[in-house]
Each structure stands twice: as C-alpha cells, then as structure tokens.
Amino acid sequence: MTADLSPRAVAAVGVGQTPFGPTSEAPTYVVMLQQAASQALEEANLTIDEIDAVVLALAPESLMGVNHAERWCTDYIGGRMKPVLRIQTGGATGLSAVQAGYQHVASGLYERVLVVGADRVRESGDAQKIFNKIWDPFYERALPFTTITMIAMSAVRYMHNYGMTERQMARVSQKAHYNGALNPNAHIRREVTIDEVMESRYLSWPLKLLDACPQSAGGCAVVLSSADAIKPESQSPAWITGVSMAGETYYIGDRLETSERGYDYGDAEALAVAAERAYAMAGITDPRTQIDAVETYASFTPVEIHNAEALGLADLGTAAPLFEEGFFDLDGEIPLNPSGGVICTNPISVTAMVRFVEAVLQVQGRAGAHQVPGAKTVVATGAGGSHQFFNVAIVSSEQPK
Amino acid sequence: MASKLAGSVVITGIAEASSDSQDSLETLVFRGARAALDEAGLDRSDLDGVVLAASDQTDGRAITSMLTSGPAGAYLNDEINVASSPGHALALGFMQILSGTHQRLLVSSWGKSSETVGSVQAAERLSADPFFERDGGLSAAAAAAFQAQQRRLNATDGDLAAARVAARNHGDVDEQAVLASAVVASPLRKLEVPPEIDGTFSILLERAGRDTPAVTLAGVGWCSDSGRIAERDLSALPHLQRAAEDAYQRAGIQSPTDEIGSWHLHDYTPDAEILAYGPLGLCAAAAANDLALSGATAFGGLLPVNPDGGSVRGEAPFGGPMAKVLAAVRQIRGTAANQVSDLDRALAHLTTGFAGQFQTVAIVERQQ
C-alpha cells in the first residue's frame, strides 16, 4: 500500500535571536534559550501551550559543559509533556534542527513546532582545544588539527588550485564586517579595511585573525507551522521550499584526491551535493538568476569563496575575483551574508539556525539596514564537523504549490 | 492521521552487531549497516539518508557522529544525528519517510562502553543540572534506584515482583538468585540492572511499495518529562502514556491488549518495566505489581513481555534500547528465538535519560 506522501507546506512564522556577544557578557544557557523562544513565539502569536513539539539544537555539549543538556533544559524550552528531540551535527546543528522541525510538520504528525537552541562557546575553555577532540586520536589529533588548521589547509589547497590571494580573502572579511556593522544582533559590529585584515596576526597561514569568526554566545529560535495552523497576526509566512544535507568523509586525508566531480579538499563538494538536492526540491534550475541572497556558513573567509562556487553562484575556481568586484556585496548581484555572517557571529549550536533566521527576515523584508531590496528567495547553509556536514535550506516568500 | 500513515513506512532490514567483538566502533557501525542493507537486498547507493543516534560523552569524543556517519552509509548522502535518544532517531526517520523528503534511509545507534573514557556513569553524572543536582552525585544509576525505591515502597511484595521480572528477562536465573545477588544501588541488585556491553543496531526504513519482505512501522510516539528529577513522581509515567497514545493513534490501535501480541519493554530496571504496564495499557497502573507477580507476562502468557529476554542480559549504553525494536521486528517476522504465535503487532518501548525522562513507543505490524 502506498499513500500520498508529498510534503505538506511548512512555513516559519516567528523567529527569535538574542543579541550575540562574548560568553563573559551573556546570560545563562537556559535564559538565552528562553529569550529566543519567547521572541519567536511572540512573533508567531502563539503561546508555548500551542506548540506541539520541540526540537533542540545543541552542538557538542562539551562547549557549554553539560552532557546531554537536552535533559536539563527540557523544562526551559516548554518540553515537559511534549515530544522533544535534540539534533547535533556540529556547526550544521542549527539548520539540521530546522530541517528536523520541517519534517515534523511536513510529515503531517504535528502542526506547530518550536526549534530552539543556544550556545556559550568558551564556557568550557577555548573551543579549539575541544575541537581537536573531534579528530581521530591516532592519526589526526596530534597534527594538531583544529577547525582553524583544517581550514588553513583547505585554503592553501584552494590557493594552489586557483591562485587565490590573501588580499582576496581580506576583501571577503571587509565585506562581512561592513554588513555586520549594520546588523544589531551581530557579535562583531565594526567595519575593517582590507589593510587591517592583512595586518592582523596569523592564526595559521594563510588565515589571519580578521579572516576568522569569533567565539560567541546567544540563542536563536524558529516557530514552524503548517499552512492551516498559522495564526492571524503572526509574521508573514516564510516558506521552506527545499531542504537537504550531505556528508563528506571523516578522514581529511581521504579528500585530497580530485573527485569524479572535479572537487578536492580546497572545495566544498558535499555542499554542492546538498545544494543540488535542495535546488531540485525548490525548483531552482539557475541559482545565479533565481536566488536573491545567500546566508552561508563560512567561519573563515576562504570558506565563503568556495561556498559561493559550491552553491552554483560561480564556476569552480572563479569566485575570488567576483568578491573583489563587489558581486557578492550587499548592493551587488547576489548579496552573500548580508547579516555579516559567521565572520561576525558564531554561537556554534545556532550559527546555522541564524543563517536560516536571517533568510526568513530577508524574504519577509524585515532585515533592517542589511535588507536586500525585494528579496524573495534566499538560501541558508550550514557546515559542521571537519568541514564534513553541509546542509542547505531554501526560504521563499511564495508558498510552494 | 491514521489513514495517511497506514502502511506507509516499512522496515526491510535490521542488524545487530555486538558485544564481545574486538572491532573498532566504526567497523561495528559499518558491519551493522552493511548487514541491514544486505538483508534488504540493497546497496549504500540506494539510500537517500542516514539517521544516527550518537552520544558524544558516551563515546568519549566530540561530534562522534563524524566518525560513524560514513560507515553508516552517509558519504555524500543526507545525514542527521539525533543526540537525545535512539528512540528519537527512529521517530525522525519515520517522519522523514512520511514527509516525502526521503524514500529509503538507515537508522543507526550504538554504544561501545569499552571505549568510554572513564565510565558511562561518570559521563552520565555530567548530564545533571549543573547548579542544583550535579554536586549531589546524581547519575543514571542513582535515578534508577530512586525510581525503584519509590515503586517498591508503594507495592506489596514489590521486591519479589521485581525479582520475578528480572528472572524472566534473564531467562536463565530464578528469582531467588536475583534476590541473593549483591545490592548495587539500593534497592537494586546486580541481577536487576543491565551490564554494559558493546553493540550497534541498524534499521532500514523505506516508503512502502517495493516488492520485498517487510514489516510495517505503523506508529511511533515520543514524549518527555521534566529534567528536574525532584519534581517528578518517578512511579508515574504520564509522558509514557502520551507517547503510547500517539503511537496507538498513528497505528490505528483501539485496544492495545487485544491487538498487540508481544511487548518489548525497556527493563533498565525491573521496576521500570513494571511501571510501564499502566501507561502502555497492559493493565491499570494500580494492578501493575500484581501483573508482574501473576506470570501473565511470561513467554506463553496472555501478555508476553520481553519473550526473548530483556536488557538485563546486557545493554549497550545510549544506543542499546534500539534492540527492543529489533526484537519486535523479529517477532513479526516469525524469526524470534521464543516465537509468540498468532502475532500481528508488537510494541517496542525505549527510554533515555534519568529514570526514563524521554519515552518512545513504536508499533510494528505484519504488512497488510
């Protein structure tokens, strides 16, 4: 027996973000969850009692110091006597949680779902010491791999393959900081010049301090609803028209050969795979003309460059000059990270959810000073693990047919 | 939703790779995934998704799903990790098929206690509320003991009922041996709690329609209680009742005891199993102790519970409760060691968290 299993339409009808900043200045973890959730519920014109199920976005709990913290925080996210589950895909967690929430509603099992998360990066010490523990204990931890050195190696590979320069990377940082200064929720809110980026200290060549994301604290939440369950006076619905995720190999050494698609470790092949699937679901056949803006998870400047290519916005190896030309600026052809992106804000558990929330704000026309005029279709992406897990969501102002 | 759900999601492969193997975690996960695919006559390229249930601190590494997603079949494929419970991973897989975003996916959970840094209990202690409960030494074992104590205080012959259930779930020991075993966390005795083993569990879920032997995953329900253990009545499980109601409604079950032929309940203690009888509808909650003493839940009884033995024989930490789903599937297939006759539906019950904070109920049935 086969039933009609075409997905029900699912919309974001409320979003919440706390102002992001350093952990030393942030409220407790559960308070940030509550602040973000309350804001999203208020926007959706709902109370927590009208929520059917809750999805918690919590990346490695070792960052905030409570094992399986979903147990501790169930009460603080309205989860008592409700279906609750927790998603953890590293940095991709926030968008994976949105995708899980999407499937709660699209399946027909639930009408309204709260997706919520928070992080206090540095609560348990420097994040890079924890991230060293994601790698194989025998072959890779001792290198030492961190998320910084991992991307440095990728950037070197990309430079070798396509001739990217450090100055081109700096241009990405300059754009990100310009946009971030316009975003009231961003952690880093100051403009920088290309020269300042070039003069900042090296973390791991070719990555410099101003090529890198901060370690942030904050909360983020989304209320997802079926079309029939949208309350009057909620925010206008932002429809999810495509979702997808794809994983790379665990061992980075296994990515050094050129793949059948022509990608190697300097690129982001799994993101390209995820994007193709999400585009197909959303009916996007030409991303360069059908996408109005992109919020992509790029914790370092060279990642934003190869992400643009993986998302089909530029041919492989050609994006860096486009950044220099302003193609991806806020007033460019396809604005990339109008919020300032991860370079300005990185509360890891919800970093990818913030990408989604910013996409929602864009299609609702509520992004304020960093609004892309007329944005109707915006892409959000996440990335987690050893640049291993990639996900993509397409957000549209138009309800899918 | 029963009309839309009916028969939509099927299980075409299961595999369990356990226990005394010297294989690495990734090899165990690979073996489980490969075996489930083989059983279904499929290859990795036939999958359009993998749903994992991974616990970082149990495995002793951050983002442990990084290591296992590839062996489970997720290379350049859709992957998600549901880190709260293996039951929740099954639930998300169920929703992914129903939502139409996936046609065929693998759900994988595991626990490899031999690789846990320190001990599983030490890792569990770090999941208590950091401000009020952690300093008190709350652990999974302590929470289970609190719950057992509370149940036994409320029941005549509560100790004996627990011993009888534990003996039945062992299969090869009697209740006197249970009662004579050492107390490990009062009132729980050594033969009443599962020893930790290594194991991985794989379930292949598909959208119905392929011409292959299958068991229907007819309904899944899940629900959470408070994380504040002091605020819970540990002898009542209202969230399990809600999870069961959701699962029954989705599976179209009206009368659970008439329609379910085999009950695979999570006996992380015998008390936890007995406390589940009422919320699941095997009997009134007040009659649960008597039901445990009556023998009706034995293999061959009217309400067979854990006919092939329980978790008390050994359970992999975190991912281990998925074994209940596999046991239920085997009953429906007719391949169980202690096969219940005339069986159309079986129930699997999975818990996670202190004293069963997270409860999941799954219904599997013979394909129509």
PDB file of C-alpha atoms in Angstrom, chain A residues 132-396:
ATOM      1  CA  ASN A 132      40.833  18.963  18.495  1.00  0.00           C
ATOM      2  CA  LYS A 133      38.898  16.082  20.093  1.00  0.00           C
ATOM      3  CA  ILE A 134      36.689  15.642  17.045  1.00  0.00           C
ATOM      4  CA  TRP A 135      39.532  14.059  15.135  1.00  0.00           C
ATOM      5  CA  ASP A 136      40.950  10.597  15.093  1.00  0.00           C
ATOM      6  CA  PRO A 137      43.080  10.155  18.215  1.00  0.00           C
ATOM      7  CA  PHE A 138      45.839   8.228  16.477  1.00  0.00           C
ATOM      8  CA  TYR A 139      46.413   9.978  13.168  1.00  0.00           C
ATOM      9  CA  GLU A 140      44.963  13.464  13.190  1.00  0.00           C
ATOM     10  CA  ARG A 141      44.719  14.982  16.668  1.00  0.00           C
ATOM     11  CA  ALA A 142      48.459  15.258  17.041  1.00  0.00           C
ATOM     12  CA  LEU A 143      48.993  17.295  13.854  1.00  0.00           C
ATOM     13  CA  PRO A 144      47.350  19.243  15.609  1.00  0.00           C
ATOM     14  CA  PHE A 145      44.079  19.543  13.766  1.00  0.00           C
ATOM     15  CA  THR A 146      41.707  22.251  14.908  1.00  0.00           C
ATOM     16  CA  THR A 147      38.953  23.903  12.928  1.00  0.00           C
ATOM     17  CA  ILE A 148      41.463  26.669  12.202  1.00  0.00           C
ATOM     18  CA  THR A 149      44.252  24.472  10.871  1.00  0.00           C
ATOM     19  CA  MET A 150      41.708  22.359   8.996  1.00  0.00           C
ATOM     20  CA  ILE A 151      40.509  25.358   7.011  1.00  0.00           C
ATOM     21  CA  ALA A 152      44.040  26.714   6.635  1.00  0.00           C
ATOM     22  CA  MET A 153      44.952  23.509   4.809  1.00  0.00           C
ATOM     23  CA  SER A 154      41.870  23.806   2.628  1.00  0.00           C
ATOM     24  CA  ALA A 155      42.721  27.425   1.841  1.00  0.00           C
ATOM     25  CA  VAL A 156      46.274  26.507   0.864  1.00  0.00           C
ATOM     26  CA  ARG A 157      44.888  23.866  -1.439  1.00  0.00           C
ATOM     27  CA  TYR A 158      42.472  26.362  -2.970  1.00  0.00           C
ATOM     28  CA  MET A 159      45.296  28.896  -3.433  1.00  0.00           C
ATOM     29  CA  HIS A 160      47.362  26.218  -5.166  1.00  0.00           C
ATOM     30  CA  ASN A 161      44.485  25.184  -7.425  1.00  0.00           C
ATOM     31  CA  TYR A 162      43.090  28.563  -8.385  1.00  0.00           C
ATOM     32  CA  GLY A 163      45.577  31.256  -7.406  1.00  0.00           C
ATOM     33  CA  MET A 164      43.538  32.868  -4.630  1.00  0.00           C
ATOM     34  CA  THR A 165      45.463  35.561  -2.756  1.00  0.00           C
ATOM     35  CA  GLU A 166      45.372  36.600   0.883  1.00  0.00           C
ATOM     36  CA  ARG A 167      44.209  40.003  -0.252  1.00  0.00           C
ATOM     37  CA  GLN A 168      41.182  38.446  -1.928  1.00  0.00           C
ATOM     38  CA  MET A 169      40.413  36.697   1.356  1.00  0.00           C
ATOM     39  CA  ALA A 170      40.730  40.050   3.104  1.00  0.00           C
ATOM     40  CA  ARG A 171      38.157  41.512   0.735  1.00  0.00           C
ATOM     41  CA  VAL A 172      35.660  38.907   1.955  1.00  0.00           C
ATOM     42  CA  SER A 173      36.373  39.963   5.536  1.00  0.00           C
ATOM     43  CA  GLN A 174      35.956  43.625   4.686  1.00  0.00           C
ATOM     44  CA  LYS A 175      32.538  42.859   3.143  1.00  0.00           C
ATOM     45  CA  ALA A 176      31.474  40.731   6.090  1.00  0.00           C
ATOM     46  CA  HIS A 177      32.417  43.365   8.664  1.00  0.00           C
ATOM     47  CA  TYR A 178      30.714  46.101   6.647  1.00  0.00           C
ATOM     48  CA  ASN A 179      27.476  44.090   6.655  1.00  0.00           C
ATOM     49  CA  GLY A 180      27.858  43.027  10.279  1.00  0.00           C
ATOM     50  CA  ALA A 181      28.126  46.620  11.383  1.00  0.00           C
ATOM     51  CA  LEU A 182      24.599  47.083  10.030  1.00  0.00           C
ATOM     52  CA  ASN A 183      23.197  44.110  11.981  1.00  0.00           C
ATOM     53  CA  PRO A 184      22.110  44.960  15.531  1.00  0.00           C
ATOM     54  CA  ASN A 185      22.393  41.312  16.640  1.00  0.00           C
ATOM     55  CA  ALA A 186      25.935  40.710  15.340  1.00  0.00           C
ATOM     56  CA  HIS A 187      28.705  39.951  17.825  1.00  0.00           C
ATOM     57  CA  ILE A 188      31.352  41.927  15.931  1.00  0.00           C
ATOM     58  CA  ARG A 189      29.948  45.253  14.750  1.00  0.00           C
ATOM     59  CA  ARG A 190      32.755  47.312  13.284  1.00  0.00           C
ATOM     60  CA  GLU A 191      33.984  47.892   9.790  1.00  0.00           C
ATOM     61  CA  VAL A 192      37.514  46.875   8.867  1.00  0.00           C
ATOM     62  CA  THR A 193      39.674  47.772   5.900  1.00  0.00           C
ATOM     63  CA  ILE A 194      41.468  45.287   3.697  1.00  0.00           C
ATOM     64  CA  ASP A 195      44.757  46.598   5.044  1.00  0.00           C
ATOM     65  CA  GLU A 196      43.648  45.998   8.636  1.00  0.00           C
ATOM     66  CA  VAL A 197      42.829  42.414   7.745  1.00  0.00           C
ATOM     67  CA  MET A 198      46.193  41.987   6.034  1.00  0.00           C
ATOM     68  CA  GLU A 199      47.970  43.386   9.081  1.00  0.00           C
ATOM     69  CA  SER A 200      46.131  41.240  11.645  1.00  0.00           C
ATOM     70  CA  ARG A 201      48.128  38.393  13.167  1.00  0.00           C
ATOM     71  CA  TYR A 202      48.307  34.965  11.638  1.00  0.00           C
ATOM     72  CA  LEU A 203      46.346  32.174  13.320  1.00  0.00           C
ATOM     73  CA  SER A 204      47.549  29.570  10.879  1.00  0.00           C
ATOM     74  CA  TRP A 205      48.826  30.643   7.495  1.00  0.00           C
ATOM     75  CA  PRO A 206      47.089  31.883   5.391  1.00  0.00           C
ATOM     76  CA  LEU A 207      44.321  32.578   7.940  1.00  0.00           C
ATOM     77  CA  LYS A 208      44.629  35.755   9.988  1.00  0.00           C
ATOM     78  CA  LEU A 209      42.627  36.903  12.963  1.00  0.00           C
ATOM     79  CA  LEU A 210      40.305  39.038  10.853  1.00  0.00           C
ATOM     80  CA  ASP A 211      39.727  36.154   8.434  1.00  0.00           C
ATOM     81  CA  ALA A 212      38.199  34.209  11.314  1.00  0.00           C
ATOM     82  CA  CYS A 213      34.932  34.040  13.215  1.00  0.00           C
ATOM     83  CA  PRO A 214      34.608  34.974  16.895  1.00  0.00           C
ATOM     84  CA  GLN A 215      33.500  32.649  19.714  1.00  0.00           C
ATOM     85  CA  SER A 216      30.009  33.867  20.544  1.00  0.00           C
ATOM     86  CA  ALA A 217      27.173  33.316  22.981  1.00  0.00           C
ATOM     87  CA  GLY A 218      23.485  33.700  22.230  1.00  0.00           C
ATOM     88  CA  GLY A 219      20.210  31.999  21.456  1.00  0.00           C
ATOM     89  CA  CYS A 220      18.073  31.542  18.372  1.00  0.00           C
ATOM     90  CA  ALA A 221      14.606  30.119  17.736  1.00  0.00           C
ATOM     91  CA  VAL A 222      12.119  29.480  14.958  1.00  0.00           C
ATOM     92  CA  VAL A 223       8.443  28.558  15.039  1.00  0.00           C
ATOM     93  CA  LEU A 224       7.434  26.352  12.113  1.00  0.00           C
ATOM     94  CA  SER A 225       3.818  25.846  11.137  1.00  0.00           C
ATOM     95  CA  SER A 226       1.637  24.114   8.621  1.00  0.00           C
ATOM     96  CA  ALA A 227      -0.342  26.450   6.393  1.00  0.00           C
ATOM     97  CA  ASP A 228      -3.595  25.654   8.163  1.00  0.00           C
ATOM     98  CA  ALA A 229      -2.216  26.332  11.620  1.00  0.00           C
ATOM     99  CA  ILE A 230      -0.838  29.826  11.008  1.00  0.00           C
ATOM    100  CA  LYS A 231      -2.403  32.217  13.477  1.00  0.00           C
ATOM    101  CA  PRO A 232      -3.751  35.606  12.437  1.00  0.00           C
ATOM    102  CA  GLU A 233      -1.377  38.412  13.296  1.00  0.00           C
ATOM    103  CA  SER A 234       1.694  36.193  13.117  1.00  0.00           C
ATOM    104  CA  GLN A 235       4.567  37.345  10.983  1.00  0.00           C
ATOM    105  CA  SER A 236       4.010  36.752   7.290  1.00  0.00           C
ATOM    106  CA  PRO A 237       4.981  33.158   6.497  1.00  0.00           C
ATOM    107  CA  ALA A 238       8.414  32.410   5.083  1.00  0.00           C
ATOM    108  CA  TRP A 239       8.056  29.109   3.249  1.00  0.00           C
ATOM    109  CA  ILE A 240      10.627  26.370   3.254  1.00  0.00           C
ATOM    110  CA  THR A 241      10.784  25.124  -0.314  1.00  0.00           C
ATOM    111  CA  GLY A 242      13.892  22.963  -0.159  1.00  0.00           C
ATOM    112  CA  VAL A 243      15.979  21.172   2.473  1.00  0.00           C
ATOM    113  CA  SER A 244      18.958  18.888   2.117  1.00  0.00           C
ATOM    114  CA  MET A 245      22.121  17.737   3.797  1.00  0.00           C
ATOM    115  CA  ALA A 246      25.208  15.874   2.628  1.00  0.00           C
ATOM    116  CA  GLY A 247      28.198  14.480   4.459  1.00  0.00           C
ATOM    117  CA  GLU A 248      31.869  14.257   3.471  1.00  0.00           C
ATOM    118  CA  THR A 249      34.341  11.596   4.557  1.00  0.00           C
ATOM    119  CA  TYR A 250      35.600  11.733   8.131  1.00  0.00           C
ATOM    120  CA  TYR A 251      39.287  11.477   7.361  1.00  0.00           C
ATOM    121  CA  ILE A 252      40.545  14.608   5.682  1.00  0.00           C
ATOM    122  CA  GLY A 253      43.301  12.613   4.048  1.00  0.00           C
ATOM    123  CA  ASP A 254      40.604  10.819   2.088  1.00  0.00           C
ATOM    124  CA  ARG A 255      39.558  14.103   0.475  1.00  0.00           C
ATOM    125  CA  LEU A 256      42.894  15.017  -1.046  1.00  0.00           C
ATOM    126  CA  GLU A 257      42.324  13.318  -4.366  1.00  0.00           C
ATOM    127  CA  THR A 258      40.275  15.002  -7.052  1.00  0.00           C
ATOM    128  CA  SER A 259      36.783  13.527  -7.067  1.00  0.00           C
ATOM    129  CA  GLU A 260      34.731  12.439 -10.049  1.00  0.00           C
ATOM    130  CA  ARG A 261      33.037  15.825  -9.971  1.00  0.00           C
ATOM    131  CA  GLY A 262      36.384  17.600 -10.091  1.00  0.00           C
ATOM    132  CA  TYR A 263      36.412  18.719  -6.463  1.00  0.00           C
ATOM    133  CA  ASP A 264      39.158  18.259  -3.896  1.00  0.00           C
ATOM    134  CA  TYR A 265      39.901  19.398  -0.353  1.00  0.00           C
ATOM    135  CA  GLY A 266      40.124  23.017  -1.447  1.00  0.00           C
ATOM    136  CA  ASP A 267      36.464  22.907  -2.477  1.00  0.00           C
ATOM    137  CA  ALA A 268      33.208  22.027  -0.762  1.00  0.00           C
ATOM    138  CA  GLU A 269      31.871  19.067  -2.696  1.00  0.00           C
ATOM    139  CA  ALA A 270      29.322  17.926  -0.118  1.00  0.00           C
ATOM    140  CA  LEU A 271      27.836  21.424  -0.037  1.00  0.00           C
ATOM    141  CA  ALA A 272      27.461  21.249  -3.815  1.00  0.00           C
ATOM    142  CA  VAL A 273      25.678  17.916  -3.478  1.00  0.00           C
ATOM    143  CA  ALA A 274      23.357  19.260  -0.789  1.00  0.00           C
ATOM    144  CA  ALA A 275      22.640  22.373  -2.850  1.00  0.00           C
ATOM    145  CA  GLU A 276      21.771  20.393  -5.950  1.00  0.00           C
ATOM    146  CA  ARG A 277      19.213  18.391  -3.991  1.00  0.00           C
ATOM    147  CA  ALA A 278      17.699  21.401  -2.257  1.00  0.00           C
ATOM    148  CA  TYR A 279      17.522  23.322  -5.526  1.00  0.00           C
ATOM    149  CA  ALA A 280      15.782  20.384  -7.188  1.00  0.00           C
ATOM    150  CA  MET A 281      13.234  20.263  -4.390  1.00  0.00           C
ATOM    151  CA  ALA A 282      12.647  24.004  -4.675  1.00  0.00           C
ATOM    152  CA  GLY A 283      12.522  24.021  -8.462  1.00  0.00           C
ATOM    153  CA  ILE A 284      15.656  26.143  -8.782  1.00  0.00           C
ATOM    154  CA  THR A 285      17.391  25.417 -12.059  1.00  0.00           C
ATOM    155  CA  ASP A 286      19.559  28.524 -12.382  1.00  0.00           C
ATOM    156  CA  PRO A 287      20.734  29.701  -8.970  1.00  0.00           C
ATOM    157  CA  ARG A 288      22.502  32.747 -10.406  1.00  0.00           C
ATOM    158  CA  THR A 289      19.194  34.229 -11.535  1.00  0.00           C
ATOM    159  CA  GLN A 290      16.701  32.636  -9.168  1.00  0.00           C
ATOM    160  CA  ILE A 291      18.384  33.366  -5.824  1.00  0.00           C
ATOM    161  CA  ASP A 292      18.196  36.861  -4.384  1.00  0.00           C
ATOM    162  CA  ALA A 293      20.609  36.451  -1.467  1.00  0.00           C
ATOM    163  CA  VAL A 294      22.539  33.810   0.444  1.00  0.00           C
ATOM    164  CA  GLU A 295      23.328  33.330   4.111  1.00  0.00           C
ATOM    165  CA  THR A 296      26.117  30.770   4.033  1.00  0.00           C
ATOM    166  CA  TYR A 297      28.001  29.218   6.929  1.00  0.00           C
ATOM    167  CA  ALA A 298      31.558  30.422   6.418  1.00  0.00           C
ATOM    168  CA  SER A 299      33.577  30.547   9.598  1.00  0.00           C
ATOM    169  CA  PHE A 300      36.668  31.710   7.687  1.00  0.00           C
ATOM    170  CA  THR A 301      36.945  33.915   4.611  1.00  0.00           C
ATOM    171  CA  PRO A 302      38.183  31.275   2.125  1.00  0.00           C
ATOM    172  CA  VAL A 303      35.207  29.111   3.042  1.00  0.00           C
ATOM    173  CA  GLU A 304      32.858  31.803   1.792  1.00  0.00           C
ATOM    174  CA  ILE A 305      34.719  31.812  -1.503  1.00  0.00           C
ATOM    175  CA  HIS A 306      34.469  28.077  -2.154  1.00  0.00           C
ATOM    176  CA  ASN A 307      30.908  28.008  -0.792  1.00  0.00           C
ATOM    177  CA  ALA A 308      29.850  30.505  -3.452  1.00  0.00           C
ATOM    178  CA  GLU A 309      31.113  28.085  -6.067  1.00  0.00           C
ATOM    179  CA  ALA A 310      29.568  25.005  -4.450  1.00  0.00           C
ATOM    180  CA  LEU A 311      26.237  26.814  -4.385  1.00  0.00           C
ATOM    181  CA  GLY A 312      26.462  27.365  -8.124  1.00  0.00           C
ATOM    182  CA  LEU A 313      26.870  31.132  -7.916  1.00  0.00           C
ATOM    183  CA  ALA A 314      30.218  30.977  -9.711  1.00  0.00           C
ATOM    184  CA  ASP A 315      32.207  28.394 -11.618  1.00  0.00           C
ATOM    185  CA  LEU A 316      34.786  26.376  -9.723  1.00  0.00           C
ATOM    186  CA  GLY A 317      37.845  28.494  -9.013  1.00  0.00           C
ATOM    187  CA  THR A 318      36.350  31.789 -10.192  1.00  0.00           C
ATOM    188  CA  ALA A 319      34.648  33.290  -7.118  1.00  0.00           C
ATOM    189  CA  ALA A 320      37.563  35.165  -5.516  1.00  0.00           C
ATOM    190  CA  PRO A 321      37.764  37.886  -8.190  1.00  0.00           C
ATOM    191  CA  LEU A 322      33.987  38.263  -8.026  1.00  0.00           C
ATOM    192  CA  PHE A 323      34.259  39.189  -4.362  1.00  0.00           C
ATOM    193  CA  GLU A 324      36.806  41.840  -5.311  1.00  0.00           C
ATOM    194  CA  GLU A 325      34.420  43.208  -7.938  1.00  0.00           C
ATOM    195  CA  GLY A 326      31.594  43.533  -5.399  1.00  0.00           C
ATOM    196  CA  PHE A 327      29.419  40.869  -6.993  1.00  0.00           C
ATOM    197  CA  PHE A 328      28.549  39.485  -3.535  1.00  0.00           C
ATOM    198  CA  ASP A 329      28.322  42.835  -1.699  1.00  0.00           C
ATOM    199  CA  LEU A 330      25.133  43.986  -0.039  1.00  0.00           C
ATOM    200  CA  ASP A 331      24.369  46.058  -3.140  1.00  0.00           C
ATOM    201  CA  GLY A 332      25.878  43.509  -5.522  1.00  0.00           C
ATOM    202  CA  GLU A 333      24.301  40.985  -7.860  1.00  0.00           C
ATOM    203  CA  ILE A 334      23.836  38.254  -5.264  1.00  0.00           C
ATOM    204  CA  PRO A 335      24.469  39.538  -1.727  1.00  0.00           C
ATOM    205  CA  LEU A 336      26.340  36.935   0.307  1.00  0.00           C
ATOM    206  CA  ASN A 337      25.869  37.044   4.059  1.00  0.00           C
ATOM    207  CA  PRO A 338      24.086  40.386   4.291  1.00  0.00           C
ATOM    208  CA  SER A 339      23.953  39.867   8.075  1.00  0.00           C
ATOM    209  CA  GLY A 340      27.735  39.836   8.321  1.00  0.00           C
ATOM    210  CA  GLY A 341      27.669  36.066   8.516  1.00  0.00           C
ATOM    211  CA  VAL A 342      29.706  33.780  10.701  1.00  0.00           C
ATOM    212  CA  ILE A 343      32.747  36.060  10.454  1.00  0.00           C
ATOM    213  CA  CYS A 344      30.826  38.428  12.739  1.00  0.00           C
ATOM    214  CA  THR A 345      28.821  35.953  14.880  1.00  0.00           C
ATOM    215  CA  ASN A 346      29.459  32.318  15.777  1.00  0.00           C
ATOM    216  CA  PRO A 347      27.371  30.795  18.601  1.00  0.00           C
ATOM    217  CA  ILE A 348      28.120  27.325  17.255  1.00  0.00           C
ATOM    218  CA  SER A 349      24.950  25.404  18.161  1.00  0.00           C
ATOM    219  CA  VAL A 350      22.775  28.002  16.468  1.00  0.00           C
ATOM    220  CA  THR A 351      25.130  29.572  13.927  1.00  0.00           C
ATOM    221  CA  ALA A 352      23.442  27.668  11.116  1.00  0.00           C
ATOM    222  CA  MET A 353      19.994  28.487  12.515  1.00  0.00           C
ATOM    223  CA  VAL A 354      20.910  32.162  12.432  1.00  0.00           C
ATOM    224  CA  ARG A 355      21.598  31.733   8.730  1.00  0.00           C
ATOM    225  CA  PHE A 356      18.055  30.425   8.344  1.00  0.00           C
ATOM    226  CA  VAL A 357      16.552  33.155  10.526  1.00  0.00           C
ATOM    227  CA  GLU A 358      18.342  35.827   8.529  1.00  0.00           C
ATOM    228  CA  ALA A 359      16.975  34.252   5.335  1.00  0.00           C
ATOM    229  CA  VAL A 360      13.489  34.425   6.849  1.00  0.00           C
ATOM    230  CA  LEU A 361      13.954  38.087   7.753  1.00  0.00           C
ATOM    231  CA  GLN A 362      15.131  38.836   4.214  1.00  0.00           C
ATOM    232  CA  VAL A 363      12.110  37.295   2.468  1.00  0.00           C
ATOM    233  CA  GLN A 364       9.831  38.993   4.981  1.00  0.00           C
ATOM    234  CA  GLY A 365      11.530  42.316   4.251  1.00  0.00           C
ATOM    235  CA  ARG A 366      12.408  42.789   7.925  1.00  0.00           C
ATOM    236  CA  ALA A 367      16.200  42.705   7.848  1.00  0.00           C
ATOM    237  CA  GLY A 368      16.505  46.415   8.504  1.00  0.00           C
ATOM    238  CA  ALA A 369      19.734  48.109   7.484  1.00  0.00           C
ATOM    239  CA  HIS A 370      21.065  44.923   5.889  1.00  0.00           C
ATOM    240  CA  GLN A 371      17.882  44.200   3.918  1.00  0.00           C
ATOM    241  CA  VAL A 372      18.367  43.090   0.338  1.00  0.00           C
ATOM    242  CA  PRO A 373      15.685  45.011  -1.570  1.00  0.00           C
ATOM    243  CA  GLY A 374      12.966  42.777  -2.968  1.00  0.00           C
ATOM    244  CA  ALA A 375      14.460  39.505  -1.717  1.00  0.00           C
ATOM    245  CA  LYS A 376      12.023  36.686  -2.394  1.00  0.00           C
ATOM    246  CA  THR A 377      14.191  33.580  -2.492  1.00  0.00           C
ATOM    247  CA  VAL A 378      17.102  33.255  -0.073  1.00  0.00           C
ATOM    248  CA  VAL A 379      19.405  30.314   0.579  1.00  0.00           C
ATOM    249  CA  ALA A 380      20.711  29.362   4.026  1.00  0.00           C
ATOM    250  CA  THR A 381      23.519  26.866   4.566  1.00  0.00           C
ATOM    251  CA  GLY A 382      25.227  25.160   7.485  1.00  0.00           C
ATOM    252  CA  ALA A 383      28.535  23.355   7.917  1.00  0.00           C
ATOM    253  CA  GLY A 384      29.764  21.111  10.691  1.00  0.00           C
ATOM    254  CA  GLY A 385      32.363  18.618  11.780  1.00  0.00           C
ATOM    255  CA  SER A 386      35.648  18.568   9.926  1.00  0.00           C
ATOM    256  CA  HIS A 387      34.096  20.676   7.153  1.00  0.00           C
ATOM    257  CA  GLN A 388      32.163  17.464   6.753  1.00  0.00           C
ATOM    258  CA  PHE A 389      28.430  18.012   7.229  1.00  0.00           C
ATOM    259  CA  PHE A 390      26.746  20.525   4.934  1.00  0.00           C
ATOM    260  CA  ASN A 391      23.107  21.472   4.747  1.00  0.00           C
ATOM    261  CA  VAL A 392      21.006  23.796   2.657  1.00  0.00           C
ATOM    262  CA  ALA A 393      17.566  25.309   3.074  1.00  0.00           C
ATOM    263  CA  ILE A 394      15.675  27.407   0.558  1.00  0.00           C
ATOM    264  CA  VAL A 395      13.388  30.074   2.008  1.00  0.00           C
ATOM    265  CA  SER A 396      10.775  31.780  -0.126  1.00  0.00           C
TER     266      SER A 396
END
